[in-house]
mmCIF file of N, CA and C in Angstrom:
data_model
loop_
_atom_site.group_PDB
_atom_site.id
_atom_site.type_symbol
_atom_site.label_atom_id
_atom_site.label_comp_id
_atom_site.label_asym_id
_atom_site.label_seq_id
_atom_site.Cartn_x
_atom_site.Cartn_y
_atom_site.Cartn_z
ATOM 1 N N MET Z 4 -22.363 -39.622 -11.792
ATOM 2 C CA MET Z 4 -21.473 -39.537 -10.947
ATOM 3 C C MET Z 4 -21.750 -39.774 -9.673
ATOM 4 N N LYS Z 5 -21.180 -40.474 -9.025
ATOM 5 C CA LYS Z 5 -21.081 -40.326 -7.623
ATOM 6 C C LYS Z 5 -20.676 -39.562 -6.411
ATOM 7 N N HIS Z 6 -20.049 -38.586 -6.744
ATOM 8 C CA HIS Z 6 -19.603 -37.484 -5.978
ATOM 9 C C HIS Z 6 -19.339 -36.786 -7.575
ATOM 10 N N PRO Z 7 -20.166 -35.476 -7.172
ATOM 11 C CA PRO Z 7 -20.183 -34.106 -7.828
ATOM 12 C C PRO Z 7 -19.501 -33.709 -7.454
ATOM 13 N N TYR Z 8 -18.742 -33.679 -6.493
ATOM 14 C CA TYR Z 8 -17.441 -32.429 -6.043
ATOM 15 C C TYR Z 8 -16.384 -32.664 -6.446
ATOM 16 N N LEU Z 9 -16.681 -33.854 -7.000
ATOM 17 C CA LEU Z 9 -14.977 -34.085 -7.447
ATOM 18 C C LEU Z 9 -14.933 -34.197 -9.302
ATOM 19 N N ALA Z 10 -15.838 -33.860 -9.589
ATOM 20 C CA ALA Z 10 -15.991 -33.129 -10.592
ATOM 21 C C ALA Z 10 -15.766 -31.820 -10.853
ATOM 22 N N ILE Z 11 -16.034 -30.647 -10.177
ATOM 23 C CA ILE Z 11 -15.911 -29.602 -9.946
ATOM 24 C C ILE Z 11 -14.310 -29.315 -9.381
ATOM 25 N N PHE Z 12 -13.961 -30.081 -8.183
ATOM 26 C CA PHE Z 12 -12.353 -30.394 -8.155
ATOM 27 C C PHE Z 12 -11.871 -30.360 -9.307
ATOM 28 N N ALA Z 13 -12.273 -31.508 -10.221
ATOM 29 C CA ALA Z 13 -11.233 -31.802 -11.580
ATOM 30 C C ALA Z 13 -11.184 -30.764 -12.543
ATOM 31 N N ALA Z 14 -12.278 -29.988 -12.775
ATOM 32 C CA ALA Z 14 -12.816 -28.433 -13.366
ATOM 33 C C ALA Z 14 -11.480 -27.439 -12.901
ATOM 34 N N THR Z 15 -11.890 -27.551 -11.389
ATOM 35 C CA THR Z 15 -11.426 -26.046 -11.266
ATOM 36 C C THR Z 15 -9.291 -26.142 -11.389
ATOM 37 N N LEU Z 16 -8.798 -27.786 -11.197
ATOM 38 C CA LEU Z 16 -7.655 -28.299 -11.165
ATOM 39 C C LEU Z 16 -7.370 -27.560 -13.283
ATOM 40 N N ALA Z 17 -8.137 -28.251 -13.831
ATOM 41 C CA ALA Z 17 -8.109 -27.712 -15.196
ATOM 42 C C ALA Z 17 -7.400 -26.334 -16.007
ATOM 43 N N VAL Z 18 -8.306 -25.140 -14.853
ATOM 44 C CA VAL Z 18 -8.457 -24.332 -15.104
ATOM 45 C C VAL Z 18 -7.114 -23.443 -13.920
ATOM 46 N N LEU Z 19 -6.813 -24.066 -13.114
ATOM 47 C CA LEU Z 19 -5.832 -23.427 -12.419
ATOM 48 C C LEU Z 19 -4.789 -22.757 -13.287
ATOM 49 N N PRO Z 20 -4.079 -23.756 -14.087
ATOM 50 C CA PRO Z 20 -2.742 -23.093 -14.680
ATOM 51 C C PRO Z 20 -2.864 -22.217 -15.581
ATOM 52 N N PHE Z 21 -3.963 -21.743 -15.897
ATOM 53 C CA PHE Z 21 -4.170 -20.668 -16.611
ATOM 54 C C PHE Z 21 -4.165 -19.295 -15.785
ATOM 55 N N SER Z 22 -5.080 -19.252 -14.660
ATOM 56 C CA SER Z 22 -5.079 -18.319 -13.591
ATOM 57 C C SER Z 22 -3.951 -17.387 -13.515
ATOM 58 N N GLN Z 23 -4.390 -16.363 -13.070
ATOM 59 C CA GLN Z 23 -2.821 -15.364 -13.122
ATOM 60 C C GLN Z 23 -2.937 -15.526 -11.904
ATOM 61 N N ASN Z 24 -1.369 -15.309 -11.473
ATOM 62 C CA ASN Z 24 -1.616 -15.499 -9.833
ATOM 63 C C ASN Z 24 -1.020 -14.284 -9.360
ATOM 64 N N VAL Z 25 -1.622 -14.010 -8.349
ATOM 65 C CA VAL Z 25 -2.424 -13.339 -7.984
ATOM 66 C C VAL Z 25 -1.049 -12.959 -6.663
ATOM 67 N N SER Z 26 -0.746 -13.450 -6.122
ATOM 68 C CA SER Z 26 -0.070 -13.184 -5.340
ATOM 69 C C SER Z 26 1.629 -12.328 -5.845
ATOM 70 N N ALA Z 27 1.787 -12.901 -6.964
ATOM 71 C CA ALA Z 27 3.199 -12.275 -7.666
ATOM 72 C C ALA Z 27 2.894 -10.598 -7.523
ATOM 73 N N GLN Z 28 4.435 -9.989 -7.411
ATOM 74 C CA GLN Z 28 4.690 -8.399 -7.662
ATOM 75 C C GLN Z 28 5.173 -8.585 -8.668
ATOM 76 N N ASP Z 29 5.353 -7.100 -9.487
ATOM 77 C CA ASP Z 29 5.330 -7.130 -10.858
ATOM 78 C C ASP Z 29 6.124 -5.708 -10.608
ATOM 79 N N ALA Z 30 7.090 -5.665 -10.632
ATOM 80 C CA ALA Z 30 7.731 -3.930 -10.372
ATOM 81 C C ALA Z 30 6.840 -2.684 -12.163
ATOM 82 N N ASP Z 31 7.276 -3.472 -12.708
ATOM 83 C CA ASP Z 31 6.943 -3.043 -14.423
ATOM 84 C C ASP Z 31 5.363 -2.534 -14.201
ATOM 85 N N ALA Z 32 4.579 -3.208 -13.940
ATOM 86 C CA ALA Z 32 2.931 -2.868 -13.749
ATOM 87 C C ALA Z 32 2.822 -2.213 -12.649
ATOM 88 N N GLY Z 33 3.847 -2.048 -11.619
ATOM 89 C CA GLY Z 33 3.605 -1.272 -10.765
ATOM 90 C C GLY Z 33 3.971 0.440 -10.968
ATOM 91 N N GLU Z 34 5.282 0.674 -12.156
ATOM 92 C CA GLU Z 34 4.986 1.441 -12.655
ATOM 93 C C GLU Z 34 4.120 2.507 -13.266
ATOM 94 N N LYS Z 35 3.512 1.549 -13.847
ATOM 95 C CA LYS Z 35 1.948 1.841 -14.269
ATOM 96 C C LYS Z 35 1.097 2.739 -13.193
ATOM 97 N N VAL Z 36 0.848 1.837 -11.909
ATOM 98 C CA VAL Z 36 0.074 2.078 -11.250
ATOM 99 C C VAL Z 36 0.433 3.118 -10.303
ATOM 100 N N PHE Z 37 1.735 3.519 -10.149
ATOM 101 C CA PHE Z 37 2.294 4.596 -9.672
ATOM 102 C C PHE Z 37 1.349 5.644 -10.701
ATOM 103 N N LYS Z 38 1.564 5.752 -11.562
ATOM 104 C CA LYS Z 38 0.777 7.142 -12.259
ATOM 105 C C LYS Z 38 -0.194 7.282 -11.775
ATOM 106 N N LYS Z 39 -1.014 6.775 -11.510
ATOM 107 C CA LYS Z 39 -2.759 7.003 -10.445
ATOM 108 C C LYS Z 39 -1.788 8.084 -9.248
ATOM 109 N N CYS Z 40 -0.740 7.786 -9.195
ATOM 110 C CA CYS Z 40 -0.030 8.494 -7.892
ATOM 111 C C CYS Z 40 0.239 9.776 -7.765
ATOM 112 N N MET Z 41 0.558 10.136 -9.194
ATOM 113 C CA MET Z 41 1.532 11.197 -9.402
ATOM 114 C C MET Z 41 1.057 12.486 -9.743
ATOM 115 N N THR Z 42 -0.329 12.674 -9.421
ATOM 116 C CA THR Z 42 -1.322 13.644 -8.857
ATOM 117 C C THR Z 42 -0.229 14.004 -7.808
ATOM 118 N N CYS Z 43 -0.400 13.588 -6.736
ATOM 119 C CA CYS Z 43 0.442 14.247 -5.915
ATOM 120 C C CYS Z 43 1.931 13.860 -5.345
ATOM 121 N N HIS Z 44 2.081 12.718 -5.825
ATOM 122 C CA HIS Z 44 4.097 12.079 -5.061
ATOM 123 C C HIS Z 44 4.509 11.764 -6.197
ATOM 124 N N ARG Z 45 6.069 12.450 -5.902
ATOM 125 C CA ARG Z 45 7.234 11.838 -6.957
ATOM 126 C C ARG Z 45 7.710 10.484 -6.551
ATOM 127 N N ILE Z 46 9.064 9.883 -7.539
ATOM 128 C CA ILE Z 46 9.730 8.547 -6.707
ATOM 129 C C ILE Z 46 10.335 9.037 -7.753
ATOM 130 N N GLY Z 47 11.562 8.666 -7.147
ATOM 131 C CA GLY Z 47 12.855 8.073 -8.202
ATOM 132 C C GLY Z 47 13.597 9.515 -8.575
ATOM 133 N N GLU Z 48 15.215 9.696 -9.311
ATOM 134 C CA GLU Z 48 15.939 10.261 -9.020
ATOM 135 C C GLU Z 48 15.264 11.622 -8.901
ATOM 136 N N GLY Z 49 15.621 12.236 -8.427
ATOM 137 C CA GLY Z 49 15.586 14.257 -8.624
ATOM 138 C C GLY Z 49 13.766 14.474 -7.929
ATOM 139 N N ALA Z 50 13.421 13.664 -7.312
ATOM 140 C CA ALA Z 50 11.992 13.575 -6.874
ATOM 141 C C ALA Z 50 12.073 14.055 -5.739
ATOM 142 N N LYS Z 51 11.127 15.285 -5.843
ATOM 143 C CA LYS Z 51 10.873 16.364 -4.924
ATOM 144 C C LYS Z 51 9.093 16.038 -4.046
ATOM 145 N N ASN Z 52 9.066 16.520 -2.868
ATOM 146 C CA ASN Z 52 8.050 16.850 -1.852
ATOM 147 C C ASN Z 52 6.832 17.702 -3.261
ATOM 148 N N ALA Z 53 5.635 16.707 -3.457
ATOM 149 C CA ALA Z 53 4.315 17.975 -4.422
ATOM 150 C C ALA Z 53 3.439 18.270 -3.658
ATOM 151 N N VAL Z 54 2.477 17.646 -3.839
ATOM 152 C CA VAL Z 54 1.251 17.634 -2.966
ATOM 153 C C VAL Z 54 1.612 17.096 -1.950
ATOM 154 N N GLY Z 55 1.889 15.846 -1.948
ATOM 155 C CA GLY Z 55 2.626 14.696 -1.060
ATOM 156 C C GLY Z 55 3.725 14.339 -0.910
ATOM 157 N N PRO Z 56 4.360 13.637 -0.055
ATOM 158 C CA PRO Z 56 5.412 13.449 -0.336
ATOM 159 C C PRO Z 56 6.132 12.400 -1.182
ATOM 160 N N ALA Z 57 7.402 12.964 -1.001
ATOM 161 C CA ALA Z 57 7.913 12.428 -2.309
ATOM 162 C C ALA Z 57 7.845 10.382 -1.245
ATOM 163 N N GLN Z 58 8.082 10.139 -2.747
ATOM 164 C CA GLN Z 58 8.305 8.562 -1.962
ATOM 165 C C GLN Z 58 9.362 7.652 -2.174
ATOM 166 N N ASN Z 59 10.651 8.100 -2.220
ATOM 167 C CA ASN Z 59 11.646 7.614 -2.000
ATOM 168 C C ASN Z 59 12.117 7.231 -0.852
ATOM 169 N N GLY Z 60 12.435 5.867 -0.772
ATOM 170 C CA GLY Z 60 12.818 5.423 0.977
ATOM 171 C C GLY Z 60 11.721 5.576 1.609
ATOM 172 N N ILE Z 61 10.702 5.336 0.894
ATOM 173 C CA ILE Z 61 9.356 4.770 1.865
ATOM 174 C C ILE Z 61 9.759 3.693 2.903
ATOM 175 N N ILE Z 62 10.043 2.589 2.073
ATOM 176 C CA ILE Z 62 9.713 1.271 2.629
ATOM 177 C C ILE Z 62 11.093 1.524 4.151
ATOM 178 N N GLY Z 63 10.617 1.043 5.121
ATOM 179 C CA GLY Z 63 11.253 1.335 6.373
ATOM 180 C C GLY Z 63 11.472 2.748 7.353
ATOM 181 N N ARG Z 64 10.728 3.552 6.709
ATOM 182 C CA ARG Z 64 10.421 4.540 6.983
ATOM 183 C C ARG Z 64 9.218 4.560 7.987
ATOM 184 N N GLN Z 65 10.049 5.860 9.306
ATOM 185 C CA GLN Z 65 8.549 6.588 9.531
ATOM 186 C C GLN Z 65 7.659 7.297 9.194
ATOM 187 N N ALA Z 66 6.395 6.657 9.247
ATOM 188 C CA ALA Z 66 5.660 7.681 8.894
ATOM 189 C C ALA Z 66 5.388 8.942 9.155
ATOM 190 N N GLY Z 67 4.605 10.237 8.356
ATOM 191 C CA GLY Z 67 5.109 11.986 9.072
ATOM 192 C C GLY Z 67 6.188 12.298 9.082
ATOM 193 N N THR Z 68 7.870 11.192 8.237
ATOM 194 C CA THR Z 68 9.239 11.775 8.092
ATOM 195 C C THR Z 68 9.926 12.240 6.933
ATOM 196 N N VAL Z 69 9.217 12.703 5.667
ATOM 197 C CA VAL Z 69 9.773 13.341 4.689
ATOM 198 C C VAL Z 69 9.906 14.646 4.653
ATOM 199 N N PRO Z 70 11.145 15.135 5.509
ATOM 200 C CA PRO Z 70 12.084 16.321 5.765
ATOM 201 C C PRO Z 70 10.959 17.491 4.918
ATOM 202 N N GLY Z 71 10.450 18.953 5.231
ATOM 203 C CA GLY Z 71 10.099 19.905 4.074
ATOM 204 C C GLY Z 71 8.524 19.706 3.978
ATOM 205 N N PHE Z 72 8.317 18.518 4.478
ATOM 206 C CA PHE Z 72 6.567 18.145 4.241
ATOM 207 C C PHE Z 72 5.460 18.355 5.319
ATOM 208 N N ALA Z 73 4.468 18.900 5.013
ATOM 209 C CA ALA Z 73 3.636 18.992 6.268
ATOM 210 C C ALA Z 73 2.531 18.433 6.037
ATOM 211 N N TYR Z 74 2.839 17.626 7.011
ATOM 212 C CA TYR Z 74 1.986 16.607 7.192
ATOM 213 C C TYR Z 74 0.521 16.822 7.875
ATOM 214 N N SER Z 75 -0.383 15.766 7.780
ATOM 215 C CA SER Z 75 -1.703 16.208 8.337
ATOM 216 C C SER Z 75 -1.560 15.694 10.016
ATOM 217 N N PRO Z 76 -1.883 16.178 11.110
ATOM 218 C CA PRO Z 76 -1.333 15.724 12.357
ATOM 219 C C PRO Z 76 -1.862 14.148 12.276
ATOM 220 N N LEU Z 77 -2.788 14.034 11.693
ATOM 221 C CA LEU Z 77 -3.457 11.969 11.742
ATOM 222 C C LEU Z 77 -1.826 11.618 11.527
ATOM 223 N N ASN Z 78 -1.643 11.962 10.398
ATOM 224 C CA ASN Z 78 -0.300 10.891 9.789
ATOM 225 C C ASN Z 78 0.780 10.932 11.016
ATOM 226 N N LYS Z 79 1.120 12.284 10.878
ATOM 227 C CA LYS Z 79 2.190 12.735 11.861
ATOM 228 C C LYS Z 79 2.541 11.821 13.760
ATOM 229 N N ALA Z 80 0.690 11.694 13.682
ATOM 230 C CA ALA Z 80 0.790 10.803 15.257
ATOM 231 C C ALA Z 80 0.734 9.328 14.905
ATOM 232 N N ALA Z 81 0.485 8.895 13.422
ATOM 233 C CA ALA Z 81 0.273 7.733 13.224
ATOM 234 C C ALA Z 81 2.218 6.854 13.499
ATOM 235 N N GLY Z 82 3.018 8.277 12.648
ATOM 236 C CA GLY Z 82 4.120 7.936 13.123
ATOM 237 C C GLY Z 82 4.937 8.147 14.635
ATOM 238 N N GLU Z 83 4.848 8.939 15.013
ATOM 239 C CA GLU Z 83 4.591 9.110 16.513
ATOM 240 C C GLU Z 83 4.649 8.239 17.094
ATOM 241 N N ASN Z 84 3.657 7.056 16.876
ATOM 242 C CA ASN Z 84 3.470 6.219 17.194
ATOM 243 C C ASN Z 84 3.581 4.734 16.893
ATOM 244 N N GLY Z 85 4.586 4.704 16.722
ATOM 245 C CA GLY Z 85 4.860 3.213 15.822
ATOM 246 C C GLY Z 85 4.863 3.136 14.415
ATOM 247 N N LEU Z 86 4.138 3.690 13.680
ATOM 248 C CA LEU Z 86 4.199 3.181 11.669
ATOM 249 C C LEU Z 86 5.356 3.234 11.574
ATOM 250 N N ILE Z 87 5.410 2.089 10.660
ATOM 251 C CA ILE Z 87 6.732 2.312 9.771
ATOM 252 C C ILE Z 87 6.025 1.276 8.278
ATOM 253 N N TRP Z 88 6.705 1.519 7.926
ATOM 254 C CA TRP Z 88 6.136 1.618 6.730
ATOM 255 C C TRP Z 88 6.782 0.346 5.750
ATOM 256 N N ASN Z 89 6.472 -0.671 5.492
ATOM 257 C CA ASN Z 89 6.566 -1.672 5.332
ATOM 258 C C ASN Z 89 5.820 -1.989 4.131
ATOM 259 N N ASP Z 90 6.214 -3.700 3.358
ATOM 260 C CA ASP Z 90 4.847 -4.061 2.612
ATOM 261 C C ASP Z 90 3.315 -4.689 2.843
ATOM 262 N N GLU Z 91 3.698 -4.758 4.441
ATOM 263 C CA GLU Z 91 2.263 -5.055 4.606
ATOM 264 C C GLU Z 91 0.971 -3.847 5.192
ATOM 265 N N THR Z 92 1.919 -2.489 6.118
ATOM 266 C CA THR Z 92 1.137 -1.771 6.237
ATOM 267 C C THR Z 92 1.150 -0.082 4.776
ATOM 268 N N ILE Z 93 1.468 -0.234 3.782
ATOM 269 C CA ILE Z 93 1.144 -0.019 3.128
ATOM 270 C C ILE Z 93 0.487 -0.793 1.852
ATOM 271 N N PHE Z 94 0.402 -1.929 1.328
ATOM 272 C CA PHE Z 94 -0.770 -2.869 1.534
ATOM 273 C C PHE Z 94 -1.642 -2.475 2.598
ATOM 274 N N ALA Z 95 -2.575 -2.383 3.923
ATOM 275 C CA ALA Z 95 -2.963 -2.194 4.428
ATOM 276 C C ALA Z 95 -3.699 -0.368 4.295
ATOM 277 N N TYR Z 96 -2.920 0.398 3.883
ATOM 278 C CA TYR Z 96 -2.995 1.808 3.466
ATOM 279 C C TYR Z 96 -3.784 1.918 2.591
ATOM 280 N N LEU Z 97 -3.235 1.544 1.318
ATOM 281 C CA LEU Z 97 -3.683 2.184 0.303
ATOM 282 C C LEU Z 97 -4.967 2.286 -0.202
ATOM 283 N N PRO Z 98 -5.870 0.847 0.206
ATOM 284 C CA PRO Z 98 -7.307 1.219 0.239
ATOM 285 C C PRO Z 98 -7.674 2.213 0.766
ATOM 286 N N ASP Z 99 -8.059 2.723 1.766
ATOM 287 C CA ASP Z 99 -8.850 3.275 3.013
ATOM 288 C C ASP Z 99 -7.644 4.149 3.795
ATOM 289 N N PRO Z 100 -6.962 5.530 3.270
ATOM 290 C CA PRO Z 100 -5.961 6.065 4.289
ATOM 291 C C PRO Z 100 -6.249 6.270 5.391
ATOM 292 N N ASN Z 101 -7.448 6.943 5.580
ATOM 293 C CA ASN Z 101 -8.578 7.704 6.635
ATOM 294 C C ASN Z 101 -8.157 6.690 7.803
ATOM 295 N N ALA Z 102 -9.133 5.411 7.448
ATOM 296 C CA ALA Z 102 -9.543 4.216 8.155
ATOM 297 C C ALA Z 102 -8.243 3.370 8.441
ATOM 298 N N PHE Z 103 -7.441 3.100 7.888
ATOM 299 C CA PHE Z 103 -6.142 2.680 8.486
ATOM 300 C C PHE Z 103 -5.472 3.624 9.247
ATOM 301 N N LEU Z 104 -4.916 4.886 9.114
ATOM 302 C CA LEU Z 104 -4.428 5.395 10.365
ATOM 303 C C LEU Z 104 -5.099 5.614 11.356
ATOM 304 N N ASN Z 105 -6.434 5.991 11.364
ATOM 305 C CA ASN Z 105 -7.029 5.637 12.481
ATOM 306 C C ASN Z 105 -7.509 4.910 13.180
ATOM 307 N N ASN Z 106 -7.550 3.223 12.802
ATOM 308 C CA ASN Z 106 -7.397 2.010 13.025
ATOM 309 C C ASN Z 106 -6.090 2.096 13.727
ATOM 310 N N PHE Z 107 -4.885 2.401 12.724
ATOM 311 C CA PHE Z 107 -3.868 2.431 13.600
ATOM 312 C C PHE Z 107 -3.519 2.541 15.322
ATOM 313 N N LEU Z 108 -4.009 4.272 15.015
ATOM 314 C CA LEU Z 108 -3.809 4.794 16.469
ATOM 315 C C LEU Z 108 -4.753 3.972 17.366
ATOM 316 N N LYS Z 109 -5.835 4.245 17.231
ATOM 317 C CA LYS Z 109 -6.504 2.902 17.860
ATOM 318 C C LYS Z 109 -6.324 1.803 18.639
ATOM 319 N N GLU Z 110 -5.944 0.595 17.734
ATOM 320 C CA GLU Z 110 -4.963 0.003 18.289
ATOM 321 C C GLU Z 110 -4.145 -0.004 19.448
ATOM 322 N N LYS Z 111 -3.638 1.507 18.851
ATOM 323 C CA LYS Z 111 -2.220 1.903 20.184
ATOM 324 C C LYS Z 111 -2.632 2.216 20.873
ATOM 325 N N GLY Z 112 -3.713 1.949 21.239
ATOM 326 C CA GLY Z 112 -4.213 2.503 22.033
ATOM 327 C C GLY Z 112 -4.208 4.724 22.913
ATOM 328 N N LYS Z 113 -4.348 5.122 21.535
ATOM 329 C CA LYS Z 113 -4.319 6.105 21.667
ATOM 330 C C LYS Z 113 -5.850 6.848 20.268
ATOM 331 N N PRO Z 114 -6.808 6.509 20.672
ATOM 332 C CA PRO Z 114 -8.274 6.733 20.458
ATOM 333 C C PRO Z 114 -8.287 8.486 20.469
ATOM 334 N N GLU Z 115 -7.949 8.870 21.376
ATOM 335 C CA GLU Z 115 -7.763 10.510 21.433
ATOM 336 C C GLU Z 115 -7.107 11.184 20.142
ATOM 337 N N LEU Z 116 -6.292 10.814 19.395
ATOM 338 C CA LEU Z 116 -5.059 11.092 18.196
ATOM 339 C C LEU Z 116 -5.926 10.447 16.806
ATOM 340 N N ALA Z 117 -7.418 9.375 17.107
ATOM 341 C CA ALA Z 117 -7.461 8.885 16.029
ATOM 342 C C ALA Z 117 -8.552 10.091 15.455
ATOM 343 N N LYS Z 118 -8.073 11.351 14.825
ATOM 344 C CA LYS Z 118 -9.292 12.079 14.464
ATOM 345 C C LYS Z 118 -8.839 12.741 13.491
ATOM 346 N N GLY Z 119 -10.027 13.584 12.408
ATOM 347 C CA GLY Z 119 -9.252 14.462 11.760
ATOM 348 C C GLY Z 119 -9.025 13.253 10.401
ATOM 349 N N SER Z 120 -8.468 13.848 9.206
ATOM 350 C CA SER Z 120 -8.058 13.079 8.548
ATOM 351 C C SER Z 120 -6.238 13.211 7.568
ATOM 352 N N THR Z 121 -6.487 12.520 6.719
ATOM 353 C CA THR Z 121 -4.945 12.271 6.385
ATOM 354 C C THR Z 121 -4.868 13.306 4.819
ATOM 355 N N LYS Z 122 -4.097 13.980 4.652
ATOM 356 C CA LYS Z 122 -4.189 14.531 3.049
ATOM 357 C C LYS Z 122 -4.317 13.512 2.386
ATOM 358 N N MET Z 123 -4.258 12.449 1.798
ATOM 359 C CA MET Z 123 -4.179 11.544 0.520
ATOM 360 C C MET Z 123 -5.892 11.318 0.732
ATOM 361 N N ALA Z 124 -6.046 11.611 -0.115
ATOM 362 C CA ALA Z 124 -8.460 10.957 -0.425
ATOM 363 C C ALA Z 124 -7.820 10.067 -1.288
ATOM 364 N N PHE Z 125 -6.893 9.497 -2.151
ATOM 365 C CA PHE Z 125 -6.786 8.937 -3.507
ATOM 366 C C PHE Z 125 -6.859 7.510 -2.301
ATOM 367 N N LYS Z 126 -7.297 5.923 -2.908
ATOM 368 C CA LYS Z 126 -7.915 4.808 -3.090
ATOM 369 C C LYS Z 126 -7.441 3.761 -3.751
ATOM 370 N N LEU Z 127 -6.227 3.108 -3.618
ATOM 371 C CA LEU Z 127 -6.052 2.030 -4.562
ATOM 372 C C LEU Z 127 -6.582 0.773 -4.081
ATOM 373 N N PRO Z 128 -7.877 -0.012 -4.237
ATOM 374 C CA PRO Z 128 -8.863 -1.034 -3.585
ATOM 375 C C PRO Z 128 -8.106 -2.499 -4.452
ATOM 376 N N SER Z 129 -7.492 -2.128 -5.617
ATOM 377 C CA SER Z 129 -7.356 -3.176 -6.325
ATOM 378 C C SER Z 129 -5.557 -4.262 -5.259
ATOM 379 N N GLU Z 130 -6.077 -5.412 -5.089
ATOM 380 C CA GLU Z 130 -4.645 -6.184 -4.480
ATOM 381 C C GLU Z 130 -4.146 -6.345 -5.130
ATOM 382 N N GLN Z 131 -3.885 -6.553 -6.376
ATOM 383 C CA GLN Z 131 -2.942 -6.505 -7.797
ATOM 384 C C GLN Z 131 -1.987 -5.625 -7.607
ATOM 385 N N GLU Z 132 -3.060 -4.554 -7.799
ATOM 386 C CA GLU Z 132 -2.163 -2.927 -7.914
ATOM 387 C C GLU Z 132 -0.880 -2.649 -7.311
ATOM 388 N N ARG Z 133 -2.185 -2.651 -5.843
ATOM 389 C CA ARG Z 133 -1.526 -2.416 -4.185
ATOM 390 C C ARG Z 133 0.192 -2.958 -3.979
ATOM 391 N N LYS Z 134 -0.288 -4.580 -4.645
ATOM 392 C CA LYS Z 134 1.559 -5.335 -4.265
ATOM 393 C C LYS Z 134 2.291 -5.148 -5.647
ATOM 394 N N ASP Z 135 1.861 -4.626 -6.538
ATOM 395 C CA ASP Z 135 3.044 -4.665 -7.638
ATOM 396 C C ASP Z 135 3.542 -2.871 -7.404
ATOM 397 N N VAL Z 136 2.808 -2.152 -7.313
ATOM 398 C CA VAL Z 136 2.817 -0.526 -7.056
ATOM 399 C C VAL Z 136 3.884 -0.641 -5.307
ATOM 400 N N ILE Z 137 3.774 -1.156 -4.605
ATOM 401 C CA ILE Z 137 4.801 -1.789 -3.457
ATOM 402 C C ILE Z 137 6.367 -2.123 -4.259
ATOM 403 N N ALA Z 138 5.866 -3.436 -5.002
ATOM 404 C CA ALA Z 138 7.165 -4.066 -5.869
ATOM 405 C C ALA Z 138 7.978 -3.078 -6.606
ATOM 406 N N TYR Z 139 7.786 -2.386 -7.009
ATOM 407 C CA TYR Z 139 7.869 0.074 -7.835
ATOM 408 C C TYR Z 139 8.386 0.370 -6.901
ATOM 409 N N MET Z 140 8.123 0.694 -5.976
ATOM 410 C CA MET Z 140 8.520 1.779 -4.843
ATOM 411 C C MET Z 140 9.774 1.352 -3.706
ATOM 412 N N LYS Z 141 9.667 -0.012 -3.758
ATOM 413 C CA LYS Z 141 10.843 -0.990 -3.148
ATOM 414 C C LYS Z 141 11.903 -1.013 -4.141
ATOM 415 N N LYS Z 142 12.098 -0.086 -5.151
ATOM 416 C CA LYS Z 142 13.298 -0.202 -6.326
ATOM 417 C C LYS Z 142 14.325 1.599 -5.549
ATOM 418 N N PHE Z 143 13.101 2.257 -5.292
ATOM 419 C CA PHE Z 143 13.661 3.369 -4.347
ATOM 420 C C PHE Z 143 14.074 3.808 -3.240
ATOM 421 N N SER Z 144 13.923 2.622 -2.835
ATOM 422 C CA SER Z 144 14.541 2.416 -1.282
ATOM 423 C C SER Z 144 15.111 1.394 -0.632
ATOM 424 N N PRO Z 145 16.433 1.628 -0.588
ATOM 425 C CA PRO Z 145 17.163 0.729 0.458
ATOM 426 C C PRO Z 145 16.756 -0.566 1.209
ATOM 427 N N ALA Z 146 17.571 -1.805 0.941
ATOM 428 C CA ALA Z 146 17.343 -2.685 1.463
ATOM 429 C C ALA Z 146 17.902 -2.249 3.253
ATOM 430 N N LYS Z 147 16.922 -2.111 3.895
ATOM 431 C CA LYS Z 147 17.068 -2.228 5.598
ATOM 432 C C LYS Z 147 17.161 -3.796 6.040
#
């Protein structure tokens, strides 16, 4: 064959219809993923703060502002400096919460506040699980 890349391209196209759409969000799958979060967080009707804050209404909410929850200084500082939870910020936060909050504060020109750690030690590295859990959490956040 004159163009070996053509064969690779054709083989790739043949497989694509069977590959999973990783950009899709699945709230039902996200409900299963959220079970990993339930060690610390609650969501849904009657959810109350536990080890972590209740997650109802998280989309569009300023970080560190759930009433009655004692946040880490790092989390409170991020919220006071403009961190609002949305799809993008939650997606970036979940794989490494401490790194995300520290980087957020440094980018805001507040490196002196980028110290300590958040109480959230859990990490969710899977991109698909993060997308799905965000879709699930949106079910409990009013549209803004």
